[in-house]
mmCIF file of C-alpha atoms and ligand atoms in Angstrom:
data_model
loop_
_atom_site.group_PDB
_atom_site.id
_atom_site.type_symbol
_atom_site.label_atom_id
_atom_site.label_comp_id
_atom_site.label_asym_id
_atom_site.label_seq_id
_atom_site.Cartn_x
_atom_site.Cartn_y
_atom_site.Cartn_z
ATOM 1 C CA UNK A 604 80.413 91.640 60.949
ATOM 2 C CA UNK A 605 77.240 89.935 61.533
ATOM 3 C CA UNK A 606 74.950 90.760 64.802
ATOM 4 C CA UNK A 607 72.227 88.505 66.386
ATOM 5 C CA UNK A 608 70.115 90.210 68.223
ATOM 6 C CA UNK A 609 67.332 88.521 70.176
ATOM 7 C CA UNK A 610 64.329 89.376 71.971
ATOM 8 C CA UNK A 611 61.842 87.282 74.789
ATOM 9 C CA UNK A 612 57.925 86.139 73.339
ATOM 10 C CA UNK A 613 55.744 88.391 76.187
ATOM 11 C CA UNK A 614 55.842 86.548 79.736
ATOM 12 C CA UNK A 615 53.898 87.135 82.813
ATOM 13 C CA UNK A 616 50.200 88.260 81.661
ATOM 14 C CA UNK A 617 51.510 90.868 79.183
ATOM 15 C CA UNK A 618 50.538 91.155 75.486
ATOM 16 C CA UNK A 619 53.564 92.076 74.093
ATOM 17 C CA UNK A 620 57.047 92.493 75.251
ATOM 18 C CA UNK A 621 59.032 95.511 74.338
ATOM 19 C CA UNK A 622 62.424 93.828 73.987
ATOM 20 C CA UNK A 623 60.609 91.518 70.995
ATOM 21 C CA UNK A 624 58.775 94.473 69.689
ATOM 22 C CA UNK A 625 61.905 97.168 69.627
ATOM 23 C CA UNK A 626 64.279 94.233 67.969
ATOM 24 C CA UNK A 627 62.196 93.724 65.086
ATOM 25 C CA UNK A 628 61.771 97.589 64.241
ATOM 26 C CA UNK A 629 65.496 97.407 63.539
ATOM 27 C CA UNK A 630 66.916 98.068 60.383
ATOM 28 C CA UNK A 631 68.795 95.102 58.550
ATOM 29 C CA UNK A 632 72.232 96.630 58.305
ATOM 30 C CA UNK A 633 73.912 99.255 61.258
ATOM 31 C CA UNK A 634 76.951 100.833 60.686
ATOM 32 C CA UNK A 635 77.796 97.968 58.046
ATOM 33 C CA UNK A 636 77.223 95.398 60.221
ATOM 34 C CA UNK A 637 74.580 92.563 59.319
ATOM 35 C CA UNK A 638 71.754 92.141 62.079
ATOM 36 C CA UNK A 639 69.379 88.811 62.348
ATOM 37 C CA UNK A 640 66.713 89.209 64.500
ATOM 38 C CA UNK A 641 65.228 85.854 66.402
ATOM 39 C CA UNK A 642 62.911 86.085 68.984
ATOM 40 C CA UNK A 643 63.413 83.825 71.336
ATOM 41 C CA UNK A 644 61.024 81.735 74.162
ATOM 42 C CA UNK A 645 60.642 83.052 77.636
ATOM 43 C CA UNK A 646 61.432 79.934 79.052
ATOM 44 C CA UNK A 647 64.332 78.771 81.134
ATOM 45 C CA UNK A 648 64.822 75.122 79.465
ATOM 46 C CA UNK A 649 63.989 76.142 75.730
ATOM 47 C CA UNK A 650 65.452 80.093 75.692
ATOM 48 C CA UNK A 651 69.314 78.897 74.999
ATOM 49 C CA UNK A 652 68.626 76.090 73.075
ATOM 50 C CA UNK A 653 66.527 78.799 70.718
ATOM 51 C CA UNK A 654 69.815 81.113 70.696
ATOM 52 C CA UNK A 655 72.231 78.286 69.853
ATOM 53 C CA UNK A 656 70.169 77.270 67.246
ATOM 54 C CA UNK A 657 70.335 81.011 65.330
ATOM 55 C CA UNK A 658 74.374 80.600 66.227
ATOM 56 C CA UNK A 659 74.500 77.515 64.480
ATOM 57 C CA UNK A 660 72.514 78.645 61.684
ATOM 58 C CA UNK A 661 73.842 82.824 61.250
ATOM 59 C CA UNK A 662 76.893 82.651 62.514
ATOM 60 C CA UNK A 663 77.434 85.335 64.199
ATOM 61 C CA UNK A 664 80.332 87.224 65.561
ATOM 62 C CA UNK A 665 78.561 88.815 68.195
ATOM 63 C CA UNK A 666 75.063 88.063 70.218
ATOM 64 C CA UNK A 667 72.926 90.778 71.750
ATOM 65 C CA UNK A 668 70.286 89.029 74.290
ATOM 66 C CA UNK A 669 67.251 91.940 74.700
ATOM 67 C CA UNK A 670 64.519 91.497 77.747
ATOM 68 C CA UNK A 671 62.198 93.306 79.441
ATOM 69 C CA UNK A 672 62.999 94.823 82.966
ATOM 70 C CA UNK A 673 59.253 96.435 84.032
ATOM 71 C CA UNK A 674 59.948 98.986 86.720
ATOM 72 C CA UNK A 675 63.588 100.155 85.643
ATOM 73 C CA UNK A 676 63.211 103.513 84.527
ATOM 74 C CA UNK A 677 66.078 103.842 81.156
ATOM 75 C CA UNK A 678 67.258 100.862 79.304
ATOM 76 C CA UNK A 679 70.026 99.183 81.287
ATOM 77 C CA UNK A 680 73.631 97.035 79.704
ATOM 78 C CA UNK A 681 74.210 94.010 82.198
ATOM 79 C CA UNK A 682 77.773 93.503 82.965
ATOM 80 C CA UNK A 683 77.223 89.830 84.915
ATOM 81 C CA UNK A 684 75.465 87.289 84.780
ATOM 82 C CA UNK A 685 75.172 85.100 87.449
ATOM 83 C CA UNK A 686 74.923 80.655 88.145
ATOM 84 C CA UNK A 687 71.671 81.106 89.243
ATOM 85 C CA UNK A 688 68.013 80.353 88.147
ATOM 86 C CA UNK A 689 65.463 81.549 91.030
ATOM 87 C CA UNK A 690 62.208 82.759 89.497
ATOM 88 C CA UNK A 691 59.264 84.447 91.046
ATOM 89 C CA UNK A 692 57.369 84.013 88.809
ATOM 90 C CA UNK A 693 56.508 80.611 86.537
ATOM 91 C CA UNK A 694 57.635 80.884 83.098
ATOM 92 C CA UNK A 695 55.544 80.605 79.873
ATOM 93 C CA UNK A 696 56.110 76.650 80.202
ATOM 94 C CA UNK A 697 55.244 76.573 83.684
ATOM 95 C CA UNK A 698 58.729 76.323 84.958
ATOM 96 C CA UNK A 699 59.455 77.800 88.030
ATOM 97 C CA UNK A 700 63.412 76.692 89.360
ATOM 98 C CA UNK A 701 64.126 78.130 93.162
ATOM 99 C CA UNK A 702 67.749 78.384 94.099
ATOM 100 C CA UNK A 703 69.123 76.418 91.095
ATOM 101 C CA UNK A 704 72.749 76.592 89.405
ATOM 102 C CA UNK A 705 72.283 77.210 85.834
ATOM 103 C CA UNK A 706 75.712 74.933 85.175
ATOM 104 C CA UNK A 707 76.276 72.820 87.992
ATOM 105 C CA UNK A 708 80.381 73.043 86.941
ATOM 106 C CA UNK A 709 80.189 76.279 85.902
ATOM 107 C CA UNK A 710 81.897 79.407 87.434
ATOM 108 C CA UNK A 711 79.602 81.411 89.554
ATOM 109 C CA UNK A 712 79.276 84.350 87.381
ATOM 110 C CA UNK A 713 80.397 85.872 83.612
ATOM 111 C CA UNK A 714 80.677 89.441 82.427
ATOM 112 C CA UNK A 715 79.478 90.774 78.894
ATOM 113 C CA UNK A 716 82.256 90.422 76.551
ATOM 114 C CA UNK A 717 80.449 93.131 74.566
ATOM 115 C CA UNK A 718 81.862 96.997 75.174
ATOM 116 C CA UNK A 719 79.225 98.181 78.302
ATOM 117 C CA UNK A 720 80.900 101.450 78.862
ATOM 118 C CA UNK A 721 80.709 102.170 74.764
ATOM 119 C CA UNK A 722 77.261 101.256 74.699
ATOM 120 C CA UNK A 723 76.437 103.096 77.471
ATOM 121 C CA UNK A 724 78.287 106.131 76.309
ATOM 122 C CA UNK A 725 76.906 105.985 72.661
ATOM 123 C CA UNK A 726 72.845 105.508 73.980
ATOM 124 C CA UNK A 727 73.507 108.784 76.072
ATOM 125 C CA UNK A 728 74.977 110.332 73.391
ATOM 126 C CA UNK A 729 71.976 109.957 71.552
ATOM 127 C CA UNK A 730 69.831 111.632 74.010
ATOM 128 C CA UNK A 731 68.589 108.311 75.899
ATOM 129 C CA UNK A 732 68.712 107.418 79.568
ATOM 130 C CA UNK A 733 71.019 104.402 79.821
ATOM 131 C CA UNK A 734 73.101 102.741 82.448
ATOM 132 C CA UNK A 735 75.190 99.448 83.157
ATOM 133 C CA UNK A 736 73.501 97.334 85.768
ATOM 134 C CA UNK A 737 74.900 94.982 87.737
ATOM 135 C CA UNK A 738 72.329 92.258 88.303
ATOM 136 C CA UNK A 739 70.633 90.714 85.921
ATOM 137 C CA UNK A 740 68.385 89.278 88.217
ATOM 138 C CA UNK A 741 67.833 85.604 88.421
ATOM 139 C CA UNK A 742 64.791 84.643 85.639
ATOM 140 C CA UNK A 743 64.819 83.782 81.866
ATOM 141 C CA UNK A 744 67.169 86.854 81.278
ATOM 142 C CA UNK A 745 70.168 85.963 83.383
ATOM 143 C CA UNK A 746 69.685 82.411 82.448
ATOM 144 C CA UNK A 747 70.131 83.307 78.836
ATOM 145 C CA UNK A 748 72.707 85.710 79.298
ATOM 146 C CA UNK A 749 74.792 83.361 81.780
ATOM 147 C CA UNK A 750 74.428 80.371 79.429
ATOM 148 C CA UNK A 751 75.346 81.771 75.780
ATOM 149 C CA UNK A 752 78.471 83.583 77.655
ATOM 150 C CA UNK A 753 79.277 79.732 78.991
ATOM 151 C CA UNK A 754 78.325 78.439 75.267
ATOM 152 C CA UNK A 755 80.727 81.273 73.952
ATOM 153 C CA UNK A 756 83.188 80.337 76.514
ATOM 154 C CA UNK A 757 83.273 76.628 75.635
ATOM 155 C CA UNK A 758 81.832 76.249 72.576
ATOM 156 C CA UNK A 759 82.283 79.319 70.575
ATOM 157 C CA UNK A 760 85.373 81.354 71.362
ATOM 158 C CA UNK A 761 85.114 83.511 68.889
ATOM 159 C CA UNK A 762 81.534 85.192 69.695
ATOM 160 C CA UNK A 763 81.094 88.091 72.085
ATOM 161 C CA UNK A 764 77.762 87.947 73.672
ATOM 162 C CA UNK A 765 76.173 90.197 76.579
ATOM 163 C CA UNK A 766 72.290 90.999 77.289
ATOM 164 C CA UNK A 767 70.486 95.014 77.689
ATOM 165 C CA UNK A 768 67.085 95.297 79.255
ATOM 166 C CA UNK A 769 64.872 97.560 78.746
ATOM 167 C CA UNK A 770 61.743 99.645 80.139
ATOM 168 C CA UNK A 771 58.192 99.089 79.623
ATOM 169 C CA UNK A 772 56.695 100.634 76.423
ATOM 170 C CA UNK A 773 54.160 103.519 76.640
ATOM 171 C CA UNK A 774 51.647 101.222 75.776
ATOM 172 C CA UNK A 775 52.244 98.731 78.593
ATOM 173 C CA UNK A 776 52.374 101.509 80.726
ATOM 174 C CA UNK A 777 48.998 102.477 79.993
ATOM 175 C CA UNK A 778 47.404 99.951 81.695
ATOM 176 C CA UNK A 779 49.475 100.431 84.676
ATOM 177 C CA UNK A 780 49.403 102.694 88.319
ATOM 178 C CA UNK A 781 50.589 105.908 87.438
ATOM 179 C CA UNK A 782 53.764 106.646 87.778
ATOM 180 C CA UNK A 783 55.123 103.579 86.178
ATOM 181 C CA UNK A 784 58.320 103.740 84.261
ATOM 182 C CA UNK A 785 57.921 103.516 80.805
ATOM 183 C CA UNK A 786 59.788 104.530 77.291
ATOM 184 C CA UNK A 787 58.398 104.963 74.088
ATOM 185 C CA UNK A 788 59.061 101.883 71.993
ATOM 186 C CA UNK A 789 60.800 104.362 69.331
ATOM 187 C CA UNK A 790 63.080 105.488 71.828
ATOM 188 C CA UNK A 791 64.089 102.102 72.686
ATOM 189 C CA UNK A 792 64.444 101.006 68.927
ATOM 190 C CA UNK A 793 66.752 103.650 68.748
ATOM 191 C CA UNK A 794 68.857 102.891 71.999
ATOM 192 C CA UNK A 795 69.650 99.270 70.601
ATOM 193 C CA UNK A 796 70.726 101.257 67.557
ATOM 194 C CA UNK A 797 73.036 103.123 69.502
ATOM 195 C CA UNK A 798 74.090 100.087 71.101
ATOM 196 C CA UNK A 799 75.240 97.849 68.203
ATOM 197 C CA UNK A 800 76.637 100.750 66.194
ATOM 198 C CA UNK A 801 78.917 100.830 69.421
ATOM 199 C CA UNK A 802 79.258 96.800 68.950
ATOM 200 C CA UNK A 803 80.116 97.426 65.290
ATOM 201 C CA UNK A 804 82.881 99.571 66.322
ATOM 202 C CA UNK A 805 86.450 97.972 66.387
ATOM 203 C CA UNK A 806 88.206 100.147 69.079
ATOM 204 C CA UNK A 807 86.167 100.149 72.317
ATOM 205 C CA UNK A 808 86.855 99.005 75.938
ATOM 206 C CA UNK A 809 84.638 96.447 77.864
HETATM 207 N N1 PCA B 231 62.489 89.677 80.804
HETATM 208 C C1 PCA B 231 62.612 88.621 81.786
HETATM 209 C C2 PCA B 231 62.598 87.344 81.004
HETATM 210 C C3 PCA B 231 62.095 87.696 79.641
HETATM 211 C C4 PCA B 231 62.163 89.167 79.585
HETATM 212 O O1 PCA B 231 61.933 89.857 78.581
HETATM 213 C C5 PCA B 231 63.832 88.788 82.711
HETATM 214 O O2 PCA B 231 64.254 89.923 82.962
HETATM 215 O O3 PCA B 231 64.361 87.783 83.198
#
């Protein structure tokens, strides 16, 4: 089995972004399955384009979108994602869509085909706050993980796809109020760990 896990370039006046920075601390190989890492653009127009391009190229049976979700307090597995691009914020091109479908013909929302409930289950297991969320708001993230489930859908039937955000790291945190909500950037390593060994599994539920 071969895993493609990406990660978003830092966005919206940070240095780094944890998603990028916890993807590429990951071992080649988990629970015999094969992970390519590709970090990916945090723009709407260019982000899927980026992930269809590491399809075409890897292969892969399964695609594991990562982002960064500042203020949630454990890393989070998104069940939907939803036809909608509405961002508060410009993106590192500039772009900035209000109230826009992401496929004009396209349903109004997807859920992960990847096992949420396993994942979930297996990053507790190992000691780390995790939940499934149910939005995945409405920026770069959604977009990506709305648009390679509608790619997977139409185009490659085959793949399973879904998308996990995560905390800030300790270091991003730093420069922040107290009483942000951080993780250390090992501890997040380690909960995408959890989460493809539970991806690499062959009986799970969605
Ligand atoms: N988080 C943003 C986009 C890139 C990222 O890491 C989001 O949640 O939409």
């Amino acid at each position: 089995m071969r895993i493609l896990i990406t990660g978003f370039e830092p966005f919206g006046g940070e240095k780094v972004n944890p998603a990028w920075e916890a993807v590429r601390m990951l071992p080649d190989t988990i629970a015999g399955a094969e992970i390519v890492k590709l970090q990916i653009p945090t723009v709407f127009s260019e982000s899927v384009s980026a992930v269809e391009r590491g399809i075409h190229t890897y292969h892969p049976d399964v695609v594991i979108s990562v982002g960064q979700a500042g203020g949630r307090s454990c890393v989070t597995v998104e069940k939907v994602a939803i036809n909608l691009a509405d961002a508060r914020i410009p993106d590192n091109a500039g772009e900035q869509p209000v109230d826009e479908p992401l496929q004009p013909d396209g349903p109004a929302a997807y859920f992960a085909t990847i096992p949420v409930k396993n994942i979930v289950a297996n990053v507790r297991g190992h000691g780390i706050p995790c939940h499934i969320s149910y939005t995945a708001g409405t920026y770069v993230c959604n977009c990506v993980m709305y648009n390679v489930l509608h790619l997977a859908a139409a185009k490659y039937p085959g793949i399973r796809a879904g998308f996990i955000h995560v905390p800030f790291s300790a270091e991003q945190a730093v420069e922040k109020p107290a009483g942000t909500p951080f993780m250390p950037l090992m501890t997040i390593a380690e909960s995408l760990e959890c989460a493809v060994e539970a991806c690499a599994a062959k009986d799970y539920c969605l």
